Tab-separated table of C-alpha atoms and ligand atoms in Angstrom:
chain	number	residue	atom	x	y	z
A	1	MET	CA	-18.639	6.155	71.863
A	2	ALA	CA	-17.536	4.860	68.573
A	3	PHE	CA	-15.338	7.170	66.218
A	4	TYR	CA	-16.009	7.244	62.490
A	5	GLU	CA	-14.157	9.218	59.964
A	6	VAL	CA	-16.393	12.007	58.990
A	7	TYR	CA	-13.877	13.780	56.436
A	8	SER	CA	-10.306	13.342	55.302
A	9	HIS	CA	-7.814	15.487	53.172
A	10	PRO	CA	-4.329	15.099	52.168
A	11	ALA	CA	-1.924	17.016	54.360
A	12	LEU	CA	1.002	19.005	52.145
A	13	ILE	CA	4.605	18.601	53.545
A	14	ARG	CA	6.987	20.898	52.019
A	15	TYR	CA	10.771	19.699	52.195
A	16	LYS	CA	13.157	22.762	51.726
A	17	THR	CA	16.702	22.593	51.041
A	18	SER	CA	19.154	24.856	49.990
A	19	VAL	CA	20.670	24.648	46.088
A	20	CYS	CA	23.878	23.105	46.829
A	21	THR	CA	22.893	19.780	48.180
A	22	LYS	CA	22.473	16.090	47.415
A	23	ALA	CA	18.889	16.789	47.733
A	24	THR	CA	18.900	18.979	44.808
A	25	LEU	CA	21.472	16.629	43.013
A	26	PHE	CA	18.999	14.109	43.663
A	27	LEU	CA	16.316	15.718	42.297
A	28	VAL	CA	17.711	16.538	38.758
A	29	ALA	CA	19.009	13.435	38.347
A	30	ILE	CA	15.718	11.834	39.247
A	31	LEU	CA	13.869	14.201	36.608
A	32	CYS	CA	16.576	13.667	33.756
A	33	LEU	CA	15.889	9.777	34.689
A	34	THR	CA	11.897	10.334	34.565
A	35	TYR	CA	11.910	12.153	31.289
A	36	ILE	CA	14.766	10.709	29.292
A	37	SER	CA	14.507	7.121	29.949
A	38	PRO	CA	10.727	6.799	28.416
A	39	LEU	CA	12.719	8.400	25.380
A	40	LEU	CA	15.434	5.936	25.393
A	41	VAL	CA	12.616	2.887	26.044
A	42	ALA	CA	10.712	4.226	23.296
A	43	TYR	CA	12.952	4.784	20.694
A	44	ARG	CA	14.950	1.571	21.317
A	45	SER	CA	11.867	-0.575	21.332
A	46	GLN	CA	11.560	0.163	17.734
A	47	GLY	CA	8.648	2.101	15.316
A	48	PHE	CA	9.202	4.958	17.498
A	49	TRP	CA	9.570	7.057	13.842
A	50	THR	CA	7.217	5.317	12.051
A	51	LYS	CA	8.856	5.330	8.000
A	52	ARG	CA	6.091	3.627	6.556
A	53	SER	CA	2.218	2.968	7.041
A	54	THR	CA	-0.591	1.752	5.297
A	55	TYR	CA	-3.926	2.617	4.514
A	56	GLU	CA	-6.960	0.926	2.118
A	57	GLU	CA	-8.043	2.278	-1.032
A	58	GLN	CA	-10.270	0.875	-3.929
A	59	PRO	CA	-8.269	2.438	-7.281
A	60	VAL	CA	-9.855	4.109	-9.787
A	61	VAL	CA	-9.233	1.706	-12.788
A	62	ARG	CA	-10.593	1.631	-16.437
A	63	TYR	CA	-9.746	-0.044	-19.174
A	64	ARG	CA	-8.073	1.902	-21.987
A	65	TYR	CA	-9.182	-0.518	-24.859
A	66	GLU	CA	-5.914	-1.413	-25.770
A	67	ALA	CA	-4.929	-4.663	-26.091
A	68	LEU	CA	-2.170	-6.865	-27.762
A	69	LEU	CA	-2.578	-10.798	-28.212
A	70	VAL	CA	-0.158	-13.073	-29.685
A	71	ALA	CA	-1.230	-16.295	-30.305
A	72	ALA	CA	1.167	-19.495	-31.031
A	73	THR	CA	-0.571	-21.436	-33.738
A	74	SER	CA	1.773	-24.704	-33.990
A	75	PRO	CA	4.422	-25.795	-31.831
A	76	LEU	CA	7.128	-24.553	-34.297
A	77	GLY	CA	6.206	-20.796	-33.096
A	78	ASP	CA	4.075	-20.022	-36.332
A	79	HIS	CA	1.647	-16.832	-34.740
A	80	VAL	CA	-1.152	-14.730	-35.304
A	81	THR	CA	-1.290	-11.350	-33.804
A	82	TRP	CA	-4.048	-8.842	-32.977
A	83	SER	CA	-3.763	-5.409	-31.741
A	84	THR	CA	-5.829	-2.087	-31.044
A	85	PHE	CA	-2.594	-0.248	-32.448
A	86	PRO	CA	-3.014	0.031	-36.600
A	87	TYR	CA	0.818	0.898	-36.947
A	88	LEU	CA	1.391	-2.809	-35.726
A	89	ASN	CA	-1.484	-4.487	-37.496
A	90	ASN	CA	-0.572	-3.192	-40.914
A	91	MET	CA	3.123	-4.382	-39.982
A	92	LEU	CA	1.892	-7.798	-39.468
A	93	GLY	CA	0.950	-9.234	-42.935
A	94	PRO	CA	-0.760	-12.715	-43.147
A	95	ASN	CA	0.318	-12.988	-39.067
A	96	PHE	CA	-2.621	-10.582	-38.298
A	97	ARG	CA	-5.907	-12.084	-37.503
A	98	ILE	CA	-9.134	-9.893	-36.406
A	99	PRO	CA	-10.951	-11.475	-33.591
A	100	ALA	CA	-14.433	-11.175	-32.374
A	101	VAL	CA	-14.168	-8.911	-29.015
A	102	SER	CA	-16.450	-7.977	-26.402
A	103	VAL	CA	-15.402	-5.654	-23.378
A	104	ARG	CA	-17.825	-4.803	-20.499
A	105	GLU	CA	-16.592	-3.020	-17.072
A	106	GLU	CA	-19.062	-3.385	-14.091
A	107	ASP	CA	-19.415	-1.446	-10.834
A	108	GLN	CA	-20.907	-3.950	-8.597
A	109	ASN	CA	-21.623	-2.295	-5.570
A	110	GLN	CA	-22.853	1.052	-7.162
A	111	ASP	CA	-20.018	2.702	-5.498
A	112	GLY	CA	-19.361	4.823	-8.769
A	113	LYS	CA	-15.803	2.839	-8.966
A	114	LEU	CA	-15.364	-0.160	-11.439
A	115	ASP	CA	-15.006	-3.618	-9.955
A	116	LEU	CA	-14.752	-5.796	-12.679
A	117	LEU	CA	-13.463	-5.978	-16.307
A	118	ILE	CA	-15.075	-8.959	-18.710
A	119	PHE	CA	-12.848	-9.051	-21.769
A	120	LYS	CA	-13.849	-11.803	-24.393
A	121	LEU	CA	-12.306	-13.018	-27.345
A	122	GLN	CA	-13.381	-15.086	-30.201
A	123	LEU	CA	-9.864	-15.796	-32.209
A	124	PRO	CA	-10.950	-17.598	-35.900
A	125	LEU	CA	-8.298	-19.855	-37.000
A	126	ARG	CA	-7.826	-21.611	-40.356
A	127	ALA	CA	-8.282	-25.384	-40.480
A	128	ASP	CA	-4.424	-25.940	-40.313
A	129	GLU	CA	-4.199	-23.829	-36.936
A	130	GLN	CA	-4.028	-25.147	-33.538
A	131	VAL	CA	-3.649	-22.796	-30.265
A	132	TYR	CA	-0.582	-23.803	-28.331
A	133	SER	CA	-0.262	-20.522	-26.152
A	134	VAL	CA	-1.595	-17.010	-25.545
A	135	GLN	CA	0.022	-14.227	-24.690
A	136	LEU	CA	-2.384	-11.229	-24.203
A	137	LEU	CA	-1.847	-7.403	-22.765
A	138	LEU	CA	-4.118	-4.977	-21.431
A	139	THR	CA	-3.806	-1.844	-20.389
A	140	PHE	CA	-5.807	0.394	-18.115
A	141	SER	CA	-5.882	4.113	-16.474
A	142	TYR	CA	-5.181	3.859	-12.796
A	143	GLN	CA	-5.690	6.254	-9.979
A	144	LEU	CA	-5.566	6.778	-6.460
A	145	HIS	CA	-6.862	9.548	-4.549
A	146	ARG	CA	-6.959	9.004	-0.558
A	147	MET	CA	-3.567	10.568	0.454
A	148	SER	CA	-1.270	11.158	-2.441
A	149	THR	CA	-2.869	11.488	-5.900
A	150	VAL	CA	-1.381	8.772	-7.996
A	151	VAL	CA	-2.318	9.033	-11.820
A	152	MET	CA	-0.536	6.104	-14.496
A	153	GLN	CA	-1.360	4.011	-16.948
A	154	THR	CA	-0.465	0.420	-16.037
A	155	LEU	CA	-0.964	-3.283	-17.596
A	156	ALA	CA	-1.894	-6.683	-16.975
A	157	TYR	CA	-0.107	-9.296	-18.836
A	158	VAL	CA	-1.526	-12.881	-19.055
A	159	GLN	CA	0.809	-15.626	-20.793
A	160	HIS	CA	-0.555	-18.954	-20.928
A	161	SER	CA	1.039	-22.164	-22.862
A	162	SER	CA	0.475	-26.161	-23.146
A	163	SER	CA	1.703	-28.237	-25.224
A	164	VAL	CA	-1.604	-29.678	-26.091
A	165	PRO	CA	-3.750	-27.579	-28.488
A	166	GLY	CA	-6.788	-25.472	-26.696
A	167	ALA	CA	-10.343	-24.416	-27.244
A	168	LYS	CA	-10.673	-22.298	-24.647
A	169	LEU	CA	-8.576	-19.840	-21.791
A	170	PHE	CA	-10.296	-18.677	-18.937
A	171	ILE	CA	-8.656	-15.914	-16.881
A	172	GLY	CA	-9.895	-14.860	-13.660
A	173	GLY	CA	-7.727	-12.714	-11.501
A	174	ASP	CA	-7.080	-9.169	-9.548
A	175	LEU	CA	-5.454	-6.262	-10.811
A	176	ARG	CA	-3.022	-6.039	-8.130
A	177	LEU	CA	-0.670	-3.038	-7.310
A	178	GLN	CA	3.022	-4.098	-6.831
A	179	GLN	CA	4.847	-1.229	-5.118
A	180	ARG	CA	8.753	-0.924	-4.904
A	181	ALA	CA	8.842	2.229	-2.414
A	182	PRO	CA	6.043	3.892	-0.325
A	183	LEU	CA	4.134	6.447	-1.942
A	184	ALA	CA	4.244	9.956	-0.497
A	185	HIS	CA	1.504	11.261	1.771
A	186	ARG	CA	0.225	13.720	-0.178
A	187	GLY	CA	0.903	15.358	-3.613
A	188	LEU	CA	0.479	14.619	-7.150
A	189	ASN	CA	2.385	11.372	-8.690
A	190	ASN	CA	1.930	11.419	-12.221
A	191	ILE	CA	5.264	10.385	-13.592
A	192	TYR	CA	3.882	7.131	-14.773
A	193	ASN	CA	0.932	9.132	-16.739
A	194	VAL	CA	2.724	7.620	-20.078
A	195	SER	CA	1.459	5.133	-22.400
A	196	VAL	CA	2.656	1.758	-21.471
A	197	ILE	CA	3.030	0.620	-25.064
A	198	ASP	CA	3.658	3.730	-27.671
A	199	GLY	CA	0.685	3.480	-30.052
A	200	SER	CA	1.957	6.477	-32.623
A	201	SER	CA	5.502	4.726	-33.053
A	202	PRO	CA	5.722	2.927	-36.594
A	203	PHE	CA	8.638	0.908	-35.182
A	204	VAL	CA	7.893	-2.908	-34.663
A	205	SER	CA	10.459	-2.736	-31.712
A	206	SER	CA	7.956	-0.427	-29.878
A	207	TYR	CA	5.497	-3.399	-30.058
A	208	ASP	CA	8.024	-6.054	-28.870
A	209	LEU	CA	6.364	-7.954	-25.771
A	210	GLU	CA	9.797	-8.246	-24.088
A	211	ASN	CA	10.930	-4.249	-24.789
A	212	ILE	CA	7.392	-3.468	-23.235
A	213	MET	CA	7.767	-5.898	-20.057
A	214	ARG	CA	11.600	-4.738	-19.581
A	215	SER	CA	10.598	-0.992	-19.412
A	216	TYR	CA	7.275	-1.517	-17.842
A	217	GLN	CA	9.262	-3.436	-14.926
A	218	SER	CA	11.402	-0.815	-14.044
A	219	ARG	CA	8.941	1.162	-12.908
A	220	ASN	CA	8.703	1.452	-9.083
A	221	LEU	CA	4.874	1.517	-9.527
A	222	THR	CA	3.405	-1.367	-11.361
A	223	THR	CA	0.170	-3.737	-11.445
A	224	VAL	CA	0.133	-7.048	-12.278
A	225	LEU	CA	-2.561	-9.576	-12.954
A	226	SER	CA	-2.635	-12.395	-10.432
A	227	CYS	CA	-4.119	-15.414	-12.046
A	228	PRO	CA	-2.856	-17.988	-9.984
A	229	SER	CA	-4.922	-20.624	-11.923
A	230	PRO	CA	-5.969	-20.297	-15.712
A	231	VAL	CA	-7.996	-22.603	-16.933
A	232	TRP	CA	-6.682	-24.210	-20.620
A	233	THR	CA	-9.675	-25.998	-22.123
A	234	LEU	CA	-9.131	-28.912	-24.495
A	235	GLY	CA	-10.977	-30.135	-28.011
A	236	ARG	CA	-12.136	-27.490	-30.170
A	237	ALA	CA	-14.235	-28.401	-32.656
A	238	GLU	CA	-13.007	-28.419	-36.199
A	239	GLY	CA	-13.366	-24.468	-37.694
A	240	SER	CA	-14.974	-22.714	-34.532
A	241	PRO	CA	-12.527	-20.183	-33.149
A	242	PHE	CA	-10.470	-20.177	-29.902
A	243	GLU	CA	-12.172	-18.410	-27.307
A	244	LEU	CA	-10.452	-16.293	-24.455
A	245	SER	CA	-12.265	-15.091	-21.368
A	246	ALA	CA	-10.586	-12.639	-18.753
A	247	GLU	CA	-12.466	-11.509	-15.609
A	248	ILE	CA	-10.376	-9.230	-14.008
A	249	ARG	CA	-11.260	-7.661	-10.843
A	250	TYR	CA	-9.715	-4.124	-9.393
A	251	PRO	CA	-10.151	-4.712	-5.502
A	252	LEU	CA	-9.380	-2.950	-2.479
A	253	GLU	CA	-5.612	-2.413	-2.223
A	254	VAL	CA	-3.341	-2.203	0.862
A	255	ILE	CA	-1.155	0.810	-0.153
A	256	SER	CA	1.828	1.657	1.872
A	257	TYR	CA	2.751	5.318	2.181
A	258	ARG	CA	5.640	7.503	4.200
A	259	PRO	CA	3.858	9.312	6.777
A	260	GLY	CA	4.094	13.040	6.798
A	261	PHE	CA	5.817	15.172	9.847
A	262	TRP	CA	2.654	15.617	11.557
A	263	GLU	CA	1.736	12.220	11.848
A	264	THR	CA	5.282	11.012	12.653
A	265	ILE	CA	5.255	13.259	15.590
A	266	LYS	CA	1.705	12.116	17.004
A	267	LEU	CA	2.768	8.651	16.932
A	268	ALA	CA	6.016	9.283	18.600
A	269	TRP	CA	4.099	11.721	21.128
A	270	ILE	CA	1.200	8.890	21.779
A	271	GLN	CA	4.808	6.529	22.615
A	272	TYR	CA	6.854	8.560	24.822
A	273	VAL	CA	3.709	9.281	26.890
A	274	SER	CA	2.313	6.004	27.735
A	275	VAL	CA	5.802	4.971	28.641
A	276	LEU	CA	6.602	8.160	30.924
A	277	LEU	CA	3.208	7.802	32.774
A	278	ILE	CA	5.140	4.198	34.168
A	279	PHE	CA	8.662	6.552	34.954
A	280	LEU	CA	6.585	9.385	36.554
A	281	TRP	CA	4.381	6.901	38.793
A	282	VAL	CA	7.625	5.141	40.138
A	283	SER	CA	9.753	8.414	40.370
A	284	GLU	CA	6.986	9.974	42.578
A	285	ARG	CA	7.238	6.734	44.864
A	286	VAL	CA	10.666	6.999	44.951
A	287	GLN	CA	10.549	10.601	46.015
A	288	ARG	CA	8.512	10.206	48.577
A	289	PHE	CA	10.435	7.338	50.108
A	290	VAL	CA	14.082	9.622	50.081
A	291	PHE	CA	12.098	12.775	51.533
A	292	GLN	CA	9.746	11.147	54.285
A	293	ASN	CA	12.456	9.040	55.375
A	294	GLN	CA	14.825	11.678	55.484
A	295	VAL	CA	17.309	9.751	52.956
A	296	LEU	CA	18.343	13.251	52.409
A	297	THR	CA	18.355	15.836	54.932
A	298	THR	CA	16.155	18.274	54.062
A	299	VAL	CA	13.815	20.871	56.277
A	300	PRO	CA	10.011	19.497	56.597
A	301	VAL	CA	7.307	22.235	56.710
A	302	ALA	CA	4.024	20.718	57.324
A	303	VAL	CA	1.723	22.902	56.004
A	304	GLU	CA	-1.370	23.246	58.181
A	305	LYS	CA	-4.331	24.171	56.338
A	306	LEU	CA	-4.395	22.767	52.949
A	307	HIS	CA	-5.943	25.760	50.510
A	308	LEU	CA	-7.984	24.270	48.101
A	309	SER	CA	-7.757	26.350	45.170
B	1	LIG	C1	-2.701	12.025	-17.390
B	1	LIG	O1	-2.162	12.012	-19.486
B	1	LIG	C2	-3.534	12.243	-19.647
B	1	LIG	C3	-3.020	11.919	-21.465
B	1	LIG	O2	-2.100	11.004	-21.333
B	1	LIG	C4	-3.876	13.698	-19.623
B	1	LIG	O3	-4.963	14.040	-20.428
B	1	LIG	C5	-4.152	13.783	-18.354
B	1	LIG	O4	-4.528	15.165	-17.956
B	1	LIG	C6	-3.042	13.445	-17.170
B	1	LIG	N1	-2.974	13.547	-15.876
B	1	LIG	C7	-2.546	14.020	-15.049
B	1	LIG	C8	-2.817	13.935	-13.576
B	1	LIG	O5	-0.984	14.491	-15.431
B	2	LIG	C1	12.131	4.346	-7.408
B	2	LIG	O1	12.536	3.932	-6.152
B	2	LIG	C2	13.883	3.942	-5.537
B	2	LIG	C3	14.068	3.436	-4.194
B	2	LIG	O2	13.312	2.138	-4.274
B	2	LIG	C4	14.232	5.603	-5.601
B	2	LIG	O3	15.390	5.709	-5.710
B	2	LIG	C5	14.070	5.996	-6.925
B	2	LIG	O4	14.254	7.210	-6.886
B	2	LIG	C6	12.543	5.886	-7.526
B	2	LIG	N1	12.188	6.272	-8.713
B	2	LIG	C7	11.231	6.810	-9.206
B	2	LIG	C8	11.154	7.266	-10.709
B	2	LIG	O5	10.597	7.357	-8.052
């Protein structure tokens, strides 16, 4: 008659020993090894305490309708200037020139956040003037909300110059966030919620591009206009204005931040436990080998009936 396995259950065997034995010492050692080593492995393999992490967000950007334009009208440094700051305009004298400006901001994907600024400017010129270079400064209000709330005023600066006088300049680019340090994971950051150009100042130095850029660049959080290839078109017809058109996008940003306490702990815990699982498995095998083969003397007590509870 053939036998077949009708049922099986593991038999429990208890190994007993007293406190001051090699077996106890072995047990303590292996427990320490099992639970502490994963910590060392996770720690030494870098990235245990996450100090910097990233998230994606499209900022809320608005053009503040402030602009400052300087155009060189001869190779010798003659220039005409236009700005939205009355104090500056009054100080310019004959260098002041009023262009025709049109500004439009678009929300292309209808998500409630603006995506694009279209800025067009036509600068009238006298017959003896040609445009050799253009410097344009636009200011924006810029907000982030997802982790920490950032409210600030930023700027976009474009400059293009050529040895040949131009008729048109086209600038297409992204307004990118530049961080010198990661953001906090929560809270309000409004230290840069101040005007980049102080339009209420009657001093000409407040409108000096060098001064503006120097103090702007000392900030930890700025935006830059990344415009890899401005297009300078030659051949202006006599008497027609110089045209500048800019399309500035407000793209999705990858923002780096310092994770908070619970996020740091969570990530550390995940790393620890996943290494611990391997150590537990190995430690279980080692203990079974040691006790089953009586490498260390213990008293095995077989439990006849396993109480399934
Ligand atoms: C930022 O500044 C503007 C005025 O320039 C003010 O109305 C606004 O409340 C400020 N926002 C924050 C969050 O400080
Ligand atoms: C700017 O970042 C540096 C570290 O890169 C920090 O020491 C400094 O306090 C930050 N300044 C502000 C105003 O946050």
